[in-house]
Amino acid sequence: MEPLTDPFGRLHDYIRISVTDRCNLRCIYCMPAEGMQFQPQDEILSYEEITAVVEALAPLGLSKVRLTGGEPLVRKDLEQLVAMIAAIPGIDDISLTTNGLMLPAKALLLKQAGLSRVNISLDSLKQDRFSMITRGGDVAKVLKGIEAAEAAGLSPIKLNVVLMKGINDDEIKDFISLTLNSPLNVRFIEYMPIGSASDSWRQTYLPLETVVEACTAAGWETEEADMPSGNGPSQNRRVVGARGTFGLIHPVSEHFCDNCNRLRLTADGHIKACLYWADEYNVRPLVQDPAAVQALFRKALGNKPHNHEMALALEKKAQSHTPTARRMSQIGG
Ligand code: SAM
Ligand code: SF4
């Protein structure tokens, strides 16, 4: 069968599936403090429906699945979904993006069900600041989650750090220090204007050259580093002699769309071929019909623009399409 390609010849073998738009935190860059309207449970894809979508796409070359949200671990018995996806022939890599709070209870169950690895979001190592960014989170619980993921053998563990000017940019050195004696991959991510390109985003957005400058200031010599799996758009480096690595993901200042291999599925069953634009295709009514699911994904890919235009949003310039109105928690990152 024809693989999943778009008009620019990009092969799509990876899907990010949001399993819920709900979350046990309220990070300042992701969700409003109040007034978020969550999708009713009966509008969310069931585990059977999600599995049916992945089953339809696997014969077209889909091999990698990431579960995300909202917070995916607030969805009941997520390990059951992991096991259902792991049983699909052709799927060889299942990963999870999580805030880590529930990993102490879930890491082993997820590993046993077939989860390969986790990305854990952690934007500050200081409790008062972490609580401010997440609106009430406890950093000690995330650190316990990282330990639980390590103990369960979920590897490699990646830490996602959204870098924000004046909020956590003085912690770059502390985060990279975590990689000196531990095989972690710390990924610094530029703050993206998803859901709205507001002035507060422009004031807080920080290009990632800052990370390189912080290494120089710390007197660290760094070298390029290869990652065993799931390299994605991250440019990885290592402090010479360190066990772990750190990566830079700069979607805004330097988009990585040329090599985009991702599809996205929202919790309410909408295909998004690009994180940034508003275009969506509702696959939910079709999930029982694999040929129709395949056709809709091909249609979504057929209309996939070459790249997002976050850099134009930074400059307040006109864009070629309409950006999505969804918040990041409603897409999955
Ligand atoms: N709740 C999980 C978590 O926090 O890891 C998974 C969902 S969260 C939406 C996925 C990732 O998107 C997280 O690493 C989060 O930091 C990132 N994210 C959310 N909003 C963002 C934004 N505006 N810019 C850049 N990254 C963002
Ligand atoms: Fe929740 Fe993750 Fe969004 Fe934070 S980034 S509010 S943990 S979904």
mmCIF file of C-alpha atoms and ligand atoms in Angstrom:
data_model
loop_
_atom_site.group_PDB
_atom_site.id
_atom_site.type_symbol
_atom_site.label_atom_id
_atom_site.label_comp_id
_atom_site.label_asym_id
_atom_site.label_seq_id
_atom_site.Cartn_x
_atom_site.Cartn_y
_atom_site.Cartn_z
ATOM 1 C CA MET A 1 0.000 0.000 0.000
ATOM 2 C CA GLU A 2 1.112 3.559 -0.730
ATOM 3 C CA PRO A 3 2.895 5.062 2.298
ATOM 4 C CA LEU A 4 1.607 8.216 4.009
ATOM 5 C CA THR A 5 3.280 11.038 2.109
ATOM 6 C CA ASP A 6 2.375 14.672 1.620
ATOM 7 C CA PRO A 7 2.778 16.863 -1.488
ATOM 8 C CA PHE A 8 6.349 17.679 -0.396
ATOM 9 C CA GLY A 9 7.376 14.005 -0.373
ATOM 10 C CA ARG A 10 7.588 13.822 3.419
ATOM 11 C CA LEU A 11 6.960 10.315 4.717
ATOM 12 C CA HIS A 12 4.741 10.169 7.815
ATOM 13 C CA ASP A 13 5.455 7.225 10.107
ATOM 14 C CA TYR A 14 4.725 8.875 13.467
ATOM 15 C CA ILE A 15 1.497 9.895 15.184
ATOM 16 C CA ARG A 16 0.961 11.837 18.392
ATOM 17 C CA ILE A 17 -2.332 10.898 19.957
ATOM 18 C CA SER A 18 -3.916 13.071 22.614
ATOM 19 C CA VAL A 19 -5.973 10.810 24.883
ATOM 20 C CA THR A 20 -7.557 13.590 26.941
ATOM 21 C CA ASP A 21 -7.694 17.381 27.108
ATOM 22 C CA ARG A 22 -7.892 17.250 30.916
ATOM 23 C CA CYS A 23 -4.940 17.778 33.224
ATOM 24 C CA ASN A 24 -3.968 17.784 36.891
ATOM 25 C CA LEU A 25 -1.853 20.932 36.338
ATOM 26 C CA ARG A 26 -2.516 24.294 34.671
ATOM 27 C CA CYS A 27 0.827 25.371 33.154
ATOM 28 C CA ILE A 28 0.856 29.064 32.291
ATOM 29 C CA TYR A 29 1.901 28.500 28.654
ATOM 30 C CA CYS A 30 -0.584 25.737 28.013
ATOM 31 C CA MET A 31 -3.943 26.393 29.677
ATOM 32 C CA PRO A 32 -5.769 29.355 31.185
ATOM 33 C CA ALA A 33 -6.077 29.396 34.986
ATOM 34 C CA GLU A 34 -9.842 29.152 34.782
ATOM 35 C CA GLY A 35 -12.649 28.818 32.313
ATOM 36 C CA MET A 36 -11.229 25.928 30.287
ATOM 37 C CA GLN A 37 -14.128 23.993 28.733
ATOM 38 C CA PHE A 38 -13.248 20.300 28.717
ATOM 39 C CA GLN A 39 -14.626 17.932 26.136
ATOM 40 C CA PRO A 40 -17.482 15.759 27.426
ATOM 41 C CA GLN A 41 -16.422 12.127 28.012
ATOM 42 C CA ASP A 42 -18.770 10.851 25.309
ATOM 43 C CA GLU A 43 -16.971 12.974 22.695
ATOM 44 C CA ILE A 44 -13.559 11.523 23.498
ATOM 45 C CA LEU A 45 -12.263 8.604 21.429
ATOM 46 C CA SER A 46 -12.471 5.299 23.305
ATOM 47 C CA TYR A 47 -9.389 3.076 23.546
ATOM 48 C CA GLU A 48 -11.013 0.789 20.954
ATOM 49 C CA GLU A 49 -11.493 3.718 18.566
ATOM 50 C CA ILE A 50 -7.908 4.931 19.004
ATOM 51 C CA THR A 51 -6.651 1.397 18.412
ATOM 52 C CA ALA A 52 -8.780 1.112 15.262
ATOM 53 C CA VAL A 53 -7.162 4.280 13.862
ATOM 54 C CA VAL A 54 -3.645 2.990 14.540
ATOM 55 C CA GLU A 55 -4.559 -0.411 13.054
ATOM 56 C CA ALA A 56 -5.737 1.305 9.881
ATOM 57 C CA LEU A 57 -2.507 3.316 9.566
ATOM 58 C CA ALA A 58 0.076 0.653 10.452
ATOM 59 C CA PRO A 59 -0.142 -1.040 7.010
ATOM 60 C CA LEU A 60 0.675 2.384 5.489
ATOM 61 C CA GLY A 61 3.977 2.491 7.355
ATOM 62 C CA LEU A 62 3.005 4.077 10.661
ATOM 63 C CA SER A 63 5.449 2.660 13.202
ATOM 64 C CA LYS A 64 5.761 5.199 16.042
ATOM 65 C CA VAL A 65 3.039 6.313 18.438
ATOM 66 C CA ARG A 66 3.289 8.933 21.178
ATOM 67 C CA LEU A 67 0.505 9.276 23.750
ATOM 68 C CA THR A 68 -0.016 12.754 25.090
ATOM 69 C CA GLY A 69 -2.730 15.120 26.288
ATOM 70 C CA GLY A 70 -3.693 17.111 28.459
ATOM 71 C CA GLU A 71 -2.152 14.798 30.969
ATOM 72 C CA PRO A 72 -2.419 11.300 29.483
ATOM 73 C CA LEU A 73 -2.088 9.571 32.859
ATOM 74 C CA VAL A 74 -5.308 11.134 34.180
ATOM 75 C CA ARG A 75 -7.106 8.912 31.669
ATOM 76 C CA LYS A 76 -8.123 5.713 33.487
ATOM 77 C CA ASP A 77 -5.995 2.593 32.933
ATOM 78 C CA LEU A 78 -3.818 4.096 30.195
ATOM 79 C CA GLU A 79 -1.689 0.948 30.283
ATOM 80 C CA GLN A 80 -4.608 -0.885 28.650
ATOM 81 C CA LEU A 81 -4.360 1.398 25.611
ATOM 82 C CA VAL A 82 -0.578 0.914 25.520
ATOM 83 C CA ALA A 83 -1.063 -2.869 25.451
ATOM 84 C CA MET A 84 -3.677 -2.614 22.679
ATOM 85 C CA ILE A 85 -1.377 -0.479 20.519
ATOM 86 C CA ALA A 86 1.676 -2.629 21.298
ATOM 87 C CA ALA A 87 -0.194 -5.644 19.881
ATOM 88 C CA ILE A 88 -0.580 -3.998 16.451
ATOM 89 C CA PRO A 89 1.898 -5.440 13.898
ATOM 90 C CA GLY A 90 4.299 -2.774 12.630
ATOM 91 C CA ILE A 91 4.167 -0.527 15.699
ATOM 92 C CA ASP A 92 7.659 -0.685 17.150
ATOM 93 C CA ASP A 93 7.922 2.408 19.346
ATOM 94 C CA ILE A 94 5.355 3.669 21.859
ATOM 95 C CA SER A 95 6.252 6.710 23.919
ATOM 96 C CA LEU A 96 4.474 8.985 26.372
ATOM 97 C CA THR A 97 4.666 12.697 27.159
ATOM 98 C CA THR A 98 3.655 13.324 30.764
ATOM 99 C CA ASN A 99 4.055 15.809 33.577
ATOM 100 C CA GLY A 100 5.350 12.849 35.607
ATOM 101 C CA LEU A 101 3.102 13.276 38.644
ATOM 102 C CA MET A 102 1.466 9.873 38.280
ATOM 103 C CA LEU A 103 4.533 7.920 37.157
ATOM 104 C CA PRO A 104 5.304 6.484 40.617
ATOM 105 C CA ALA A 105 1.994 4.585 40.422
ATOM 106 C CA LYS A 106 2.082 3.875 36.698
ATOM 107 C CA ALA A 107 5.639 3.533 35.325
ATOM 108 C CA LEU A 108 5.997 -0.221 35.840
ATOM 109 C CA LEU A 109 2.493 -1.025 34.572
ATOM 110 C CA LEU A 110 3.166 1.051 31.458
ATOM 111 C CA LYS A 111 6.523 -0.625 30.840
ATOM 112 C CA GLN A 112 4.957 -4.069 31.239
ATOM 113 C CA ALA A 113 2.210 -3.096 28.798
ATOM 114 C CA GLY A 114 4.782 -2.223 26.113
ATOM 115 C CA LEU A 115 5.671 1.445 26.600
ATOM 116 C CA SER A 116 9.221 2.108 25.382
ATOM 117 C CA ARG A 117 10.047 5.506 26.814
ATOM 118 C CA VAL A 118 8.829 8.750 28.377
ATOM 119 C CA ASN A 119 9.274 12.477 27.984
ATOM 120 C CA ILE A 120 8.691 14.253 31.285
ATOM 121 C CA SER A 121 7.955 17.968 31.396
ATOM 122 C CA LEU A 122 9.838 19.942 34.030
ATOM 123 C CA ASP A 123 10.376 23.673 33.658
ATOM 124 C CA SER A 124 11.974 24.504 36.992
ATOM 125 C CA LEU A 125 13.886 22.698 39.727
ATOM 126 C CA LYS A 126 12.848 25.318 42.295
ATOM 127 C CA GLN A 127 9.601 24.531 44.111
ATOM 128 C CA ASP A 128 8.216 28.085 44.341
ATOM 129 C CA ARG A 129 8.851 28.681 40.678
ATOM 130 C CA PHE A 130 7.582 25.259 39.598
ATOM 131 C CA SER A 131 4.411 25.916 41.537
ATOM 132 C CA MET A 132 4.020 29.302 39.820
ATOM 133 C CA ILE A 133 4.556 27.873 36.302
ATOM 134 C CA THR A 134 2.235 24.891 36.810
ATOM 135 C CA ARG A 135 -0.187 26.782 39.065
ATOM 136 C CA GLY A 136 0.190 24.563 42.096
ATOM 137 C CA GLY A 137 2.422 21.602 41.127
ATOM 138 C CA ASP A 138 4.913 19.911 43.482
ATOM 139 C CA VAL A 139 8.363 19.485 41.923
ATOM 140 C CA ALA A 140 9.303 16.712 44.390
ATOM 141 C CA LYS A 141 6.539 14.564 42.906
ATOM 142 C CA VAL A 142 7.917 15.031 39.394
ATOM 143 C CA LEU A 143 11.402 14.067 40.602
ATOM 144 C CA LYS A 144 9.873 10.906 42.123
ATOM 145 C CA GLY A 145 8.207 10.276 38.761
ATOM 146 C CA ILE A 146 11.593 10.479 37.019
ATOM 147 C CA GLU A 147 13.020 7.965 39.511
ATOM 148 C CA ALA A 148 10.065 5.635 38.924
ATOM 149 C CA ALA A 149 10.543 5.815 35.146
ATOM 150 C CA GLU A 150 14.254 4.986 35.589
ATOM 151 C CA ALA A 151 13.481 2.084 37.916
ATOM 152 C CA ALA A 152 10.910 0.696 35.479
ATOM 153 C CA GLY A 153 13.475 0.701 32.658
ATOM 154 C CA LEU A 154 11.716 3.289 30.494
ATOM 155 C CA SER A 155 14.645 4.519 28.424
ATOM 156 C CA PRO A 156 15.828 6.976 27.304
ATOM 157 C CA ILE A 157 14.186 9.488 29.660
ATOM 158 C CA LYS A 158 13.863 12.944 28.161
ATOM 159 C CA LEU A 159 13.064 16.047 30.174
ATOM 160 C CA ASN A 160 11.127 18.751 28.322
ATOM 161 C CA VAL A 161 11.989 22.269 29.493
ATOM 162 C CA VAL A 162 10.058 25.162 27.929
ATOM 163 C CA LEU A 163 12.434 28.092 28.190
ATOM 164 C CA MET A 164 10.841 31.410 29.162
ATOM 165 C CA LYS A 165 12.578 34.762 29.429
ATOM 166 C CA GLY A 166 12.638 36.075 32.983
ATOM 167 C CA ILE A 167 10.966 32.926 34.305
ATOM 168 C CA ASN A 168 13.397 30.004 34.109
ATOM 169 C CA ASP A 169 16.286 31.126 31.882
ATOM 170 C CA ASP A 170 18.572 31.364 34.911
ATOM 171 C CA GLU A 171 18.235 27.566 35.390
ATOM 172 C CA ILE A 172 19.820 26.424 32.119
ATOM 173 C CA LYS A 173 23.055 25.514 33.878
ATOM 174 C CA ASP A 174 21.194 23.605 36.632
ATOM 175 C CA PHE A 175 19.298 21.565 34.045
ATOM 176 C CA ILE A 176 22.434 20.737 32.048
ATOM 177 C CA SER A 177 24.161 19.785 35.329
ATOM 178 C CA LEU A 178 21.562 16.990 35.656
ATOM 179 C CA THR A 179 23.098 15.362 32.567
ATOM 180 C CA LEU A 180 26.633 15.241 33.959
ATOM 181 C CA ASN A 181 26.083 12.101 36.053
ATOM 182 C CA SER A 182 22.829 10.708 34.699
ATOM 183 C CA PRO A 183 21.853 9.417 31.223
ATOM 184 C CA LEU A 184 19.037 11.946 30.894
ATOM 185 C CA ASN A 185 18.338 13.929 27.716
ATOM 186 C CA VAL A 186 17.280 17.452 28.706
ATOM 187 C CA ARG A 187 15.464 19.151 25.838
ATOM 188 C CA PHE A 188 15.112 22.914 25.855
ATOM 189 C CA ILE A 189 12.065 23.930 23.851
ATOM 190 C CA GLU A 190 11.171 27.376 22.585
ATOM 191 C CA TYR A 191 7.886 28.730 23.871
ATOM 192 C CA MET A 192 5.377 28.399 21.021
ATOM 193 C CA PRO A 193 2.402 30.663 20.268
ATOM 194 C CA ILE A 194 -0.208 27.905 20.189
ATOM 195 C CA GLY A 195 -3.750 29.040 20.870
ATOM 196 C CA SER A 196 -2.747 32.716 20.709
ATOM 197 C CA ALA A 197 0.264 34.783 19.733
ATOM 198 C CA SER A 198 -0.226 37.322 22.504
ATOM 199 C CA ASP A 199 2.064 40.118 23.626
ATOM 200 C CA SER A 200 2.825 38.214 26.829
ATOM 201 C CA TRP A 201 4.102 35.334 24.657
ATOM 202 C CA ARG A 202 6.315 37.736 22.685
ATOM 203 C CA GLN A 203 7.751 39.125 25.913
ATOM 204 C CA THR A 204 8.488 35.670 27.364
ATOM 205 C CA TYR A 205 9.677 33.890 24.206
ATOM 206 C CA LEU A 206 13.420 33.242 24.239
ATOM 207 C CA PRO A 207 15.492 31.971 21.289
ATOM 208 C CA LEU A 208 17.633 28.999 22.220
ATOM 209 C CA GLU A 209 21.017 30.560 21.497
ATOM 210 C CA THR A 210 20.787 31.386 25.199
ATOM 211 C CA VAL A 211 21.516 27.734 26.014
ATOM 212 C CA VAL A 212 24.759 27.752 24.066
ATOM 213 C CA GLU A 213 25.761 31.019 25.773
ATOM 214 C CA ALA A 214 25.037 29.473 29.202
ATOM 215 C CA CYS A 215 27.384 26.554 28.398
ATOM 216 C CA THR A 216 30.151 28.921 27.389
ATOM 217 C CA ALA A 217 29.625 30.961 30.561
ATOM 218 C CA ALA A 218 29.834 27.764 32.650
ATOM 219 C CA GLY A 219 33.164 26.924 30.992
ATOM 220 C CA TRP A 220 31.745 23.686 29.543
ATOM 221 C CA GLU A 221 33.098 22.241 26.367
ATOM 222 C CA THR A 222 30.320 20.492 24.431
ATOM 223 C CA GLU A 223 30.225 18.070 21.510
ATOM 224 C CA GLU A 224 27.562 16.697 19.177
ATOM 225 C CA ALA A 225 25.735 13.663 20.559
ATOM 226 C CA ASP A 226 23.763 10.874 18.900
ATOM 227 C CA MET A 227 20.576 9.659 20.547
ATOM 228 C CA PRO A 228 19.662 5.953 20.562
ATOM 229 C CA SER A 229 16.022 6.544 19.592
ATOM 230 C CA GLY A 230 13.458 9.216 18.924
ATOM 231 C CA ASN A 231 15.887 11.919 17.900
ATOM 232 C CA GLY A 232 13.132 13.964 16.254
ATOM 233 C CA PRO A 233 13.796 17.645 15.659
ATOM 234 C CA SER A 234 16.187 17.950 18.597
ATOM 235 C CA GLN A 235 19.834 18.908 17.974
ATOM 236 C CA ASN A 236 21.661 17.004 20.676
ATOM 237 C CA ARG A 237 24.872 17.917 22.458
ATOM 238 C CA ARG A 238 26.813 16.622 25.424
ATOM 239 C CA VAL A 239 29.109 18.306 27.895
ATOM 240 C CA VAL A 240 32.382 16.499 27.194
ATOM 241 C CA GLY A 241 32.560 13.536 29.596
ATOM 242 C CA ALA A 242 28.878 13.737 30.695
ATOM 243 C CA ARG A 243 26.649 10.626 30.861
ATOM 244 C CA GLY A 244 23.595 12.435 29.536
ATOM 245 C CA THR A 245 22.867 14.854 26.727
ATOM 246 C CA PHE A 246 20.924 18.012 26.102
ATOM 247 C CA GLY A 247 18.942 19.049 23.061
ATOM 248 C CA LEU A 248 17.679 22.231 21.515
ATOM 249 C CA ILE A 249 14.265 22.338 19.889
ATOM 250 C CA HIS A 250 13.701 25.687 18.215
ATOM 251 C CA PRO A 251 10.402 25.506 16.370
ATOM 252 C CA VAL A 252 10.028 29.294 16.287
ATOM 253 C CA SER A 253 13.476 30.671 15.422
ATOM 254 C CA GLU A 254 14.417 27.793 13.094
ATOM 255 C CA HIS A 255 11.532 25.597 12.022
ATOM 256 C CA PHE A 256 12.233 21.928 11.394
ATOM 257 C CA CYS A 257 9.313 21.413 9.016
ATOM 258 C CA ASP A 258 11.440 20.168 6.079
ATOM 259 C CA ASN A 259 11.714 16.783 7.753
ATOM 260 C CA CYS A 260 8.305 16.678 9.435
ATOM 261 C CA ASN A 261 7.088 13.083 9.773
ATOM 262 C CA ARG A 262 4.260 13.726 12.274
ATOM 263 C CA LEU A 263 0.557 13.372 12.326
ATOM 264 C CA ARG A 264 -1.617 14.351 15.259
ATOM 265 C CA LEU A 265 -4.929 13.070 16.525
ATOM 266 C CA THR A 266 -6.862 15.086 19.092
ATOM 267 C CA ALA A 267 -8.759 13.461 21.940
ATOM 268 C CA ASP A 268 -12.046 14.219 20.177
ATOM 269 C CA GLY A 269 -10.895 12.478 17.011
ATOM 270 C CA HIS A 270 -9.635 15.286 14.778
ATOM 271 C CA ILE A 271 -6.636 14.708 12.545
ATOM 272 C CA LYS A 272 -4.169 17.582 12.537
ATOM 273 C CA ALA A 273 -1.472 17.305 9.884
ATOM 274 C CA CYS A 274 0.297 20.326 11.412
ATOM 275 C CA LEU A 275 0.431 21.449 15.048
ATOM 276 C CA TYR A 276 0.113 25.107 14.146
ATOM 277 C CA TRP A 277 -2.645 25.527 11.579
ATOM 278 C CA ALA A 278 -6.394 25.318 12.122
ATOM 279 C CA ASP A 279 -7.066 22.609 9.480
ATOM 280 C CA GLU A 280 -8.678 19.526 11.047
ATOM 281 C CA TYR A 281 -10.473 16.416 9.822
ATOM 282 C CA ASN A 282 -12.886 14.500 12.048
ATOM 283 C CA VAL A 283 -12.089 10.797 11.800
ATOM 284 C CA ARG A 284 -14.400 9.716 14.613
ATOM 285 C CA PRO A 285 -17.451 8.860 12.444
ATOM 286 C CA LEU A 286 -15.221 6.631 10.264
ATOM 287 C CA VAL A 287 -13.233 4.597 12.775
ATOM 288 C CA GLN A 288 -14.995 1.323 11.978
ATOM 289 C CA ASP A 289 -13.962 1.580 8.318
ATOM 290 C CA PRO A 290 -10.159 1.266 7.854
ATOM 291 C CA ALA A 291 -10.262 2.305 4.185
ATOM 292 C CA ALA A 292 -12.175 5.485 5.077
ATOM 293 C CA VAL A 293 -9.733 6.234 7.924
ATOM 294 C CA GLN A 294 -6.820 5.844 5.519
ATOM 295 C CA ALA A 295 -8.508 8.064 2.937
ATOM 296 C CA LEU A 296 -9.132 10.840 5.470
ATOM 297 C CA PHE A 297 -5.516 10.782 6.677
ATOM 298 C CA ARG A 298 -4.384 10.991 3.036
ATOM 299 C CA LYS A 299 -6.708 13.946 2.523
ATOM 300 C CA ALA A 300 -5.310 15.695 5.610
ATOM 301 C CA LEU A 301 -1.772 15.092 4.355
ATOM 302 C CA GLY A 302 -2.716 16.231 0.851
ATOM 303 C CA ASN A 303 -3.568 19.641 2.328
ATOM 304 C CA LYS A 304 -0.627 19.829 4.741
ATOM 305 C CA PRO A 305 1.197 23.145 4.303
ATOM 306 C CA HIS A 306 4.959 22.996 3.972
ATOM 307 C CA ASN A 307 5.647 24.794 7.234
ATOM 308 C CA HIS A 308 4.174 26.681 10.161
ATOM 309 C CA GLU A 309 4.744 30.422 10.456
ATOM 310 C CA MET A 310 5.424 31.001 14.150
ATOM 311 C CA ALA A 311 8.306 33.312 13.260
ATOM 312 C CA LEU A 312 5.862 35.578 11.393
ATOM 313 C CA ALA A 313 3.628 35.564 14.485
ATOM 314 C CA LEU A 314 6.634 36.791 16.489
ATOM 315 C CA GLU A 315 7.028 39.707 14.082
ATOM 316 C CA LYS A 316 3.248 40.314 13.971
ATOM 317 C CA LYS A 317 3.282 39.753 10.209
ATOM 318 C CA ALA A 318 0.418 38.349 8.119
ATOM 319 C CA GLN A 319 0.351 34.556 7.780
ATOM 320 C CA SER A 320 -0.696 32.395 4.844
ATOM 321 C CA HIS A 321 -3.251 30.229 6.721
ATOM 322 C CA THR A 322 -5.316 30.506 9.903
ATOM 323 C CA PRO A 323 -3.527 29.396 13.089
ATOM 324 C CA THR A 324 -5.353 26.915 15.338
ATOM 325 C CA ALA A 325 -7.582 28.244 18.097
ATOM 326 C CA ARG A 326 -6.939 25.121 20.192
ATOM 327 C CA ARG A 327 -4.765 25.392 23.287
ATOM 328 C CA MET A 328 -1.729 23.108 23.495
ATOM 329 C CA SER A 329 -3.568 20.953 26.061
ATOM 330 C CA GLN A 330 -6.220 20.289 23.398
ATOM 331 C CA ILE A 331 -3.661 19.187 20.797
ATOM 332 C CA GLY A 332 -0.987 17.390 22.743
ATOM 333 C CA GLY A 333 2.233 19.214 21.851
HETATM 334 N N1 SAM B 1 0.744 16.949 30.189
HETATM 335 C C1 SAM B 1 1.842 16.393 29.500
HETATM 336 C C2 SAM B 1 3.107 17.180 29.745
HETATM 337 O O1 SAM B 1 3.018 18.288 30.282
HETATM 338 O O2 SAM B 1 4.161 16.680 29.389
HETATM 339 C C3 SAM B 1 1.623 16.198 28.016
HETATM 340 C C4 SAM B 1 0.910 17.298 27.276
HETATM 341 S S1 SAM B 1 1.804 18.812 27.106
HETATM 342 C C5 SAM B 1 0.683 19.773 26.142
HETATM 343 C C6 SAM B 1 3.065 18.347 25.962
HETATM 344 C C7 SAM B 1 4.280 19.242 25.924
HETATM 345 O O3 SAM B 1 3.913 20.484 25.364
HETATM 346 C C8 SAM B 1 4.896 19.542 27.267
HETATM 347 O O4 SAM B 1 6.274 19.231 27.252
HETATM 348 C C9 SAM B 1 4.703 21.016 27.453
HETATM 349 O O5 SAM B 1 5.750 21.608 28.166
HETATM 350 C C10 SAM B 1 4.665 21.482 26.013
HETATM 351 N N2 SAM B 1 3.992 22.754 25.794
HETATM 352 C C11 SAM B 1 2.748 23.110 26.176
HETATM 353 N N3 SAM B 1 2.472 24.362 25.782
HETATM 354 C C12 SAM B 1 3.580 24.819 25.122
HETATM 355 C C13 SAM B 1 3.938 26.033 24.456
HETATM 356 N N4 SAM B 1 3.081 27.045 24.374
HETATM 357 N N5 SAM B 1 5.168 26.121 23.905
HETATM 358 C C14 SAM B 1 6.044 25.089 23.948
HETATM 359 N N6 SAM B 1 5.771 23.917 24.550
HETATM 360 C C15 SAM B 1 4.554 23.782 25.135
HETATM 361 FE FE1 SF4 B 2 -1.062 19.950 31.768
HETATM 362 FE FE2 SF4 B 2 1.012 19.298 30.303
HETATM 363 FE FE3 SF4 B 2 -0.429 21.477 29.690
HETATM 364 FE FE4 SF4 B 2 1.062 21.474 31.888
HETATM 365 S S1 SF4 B 2 1.823 21.307 29.771
HETATM 366 S S2 SF4 B 2 -1.099 22.145 31.732
HETATM 367 S S3 SF4 B 2 0.980 19.391 32.555
HETATM 368 S S4 SF4 B 2 -1.114 19.416 29.601
#
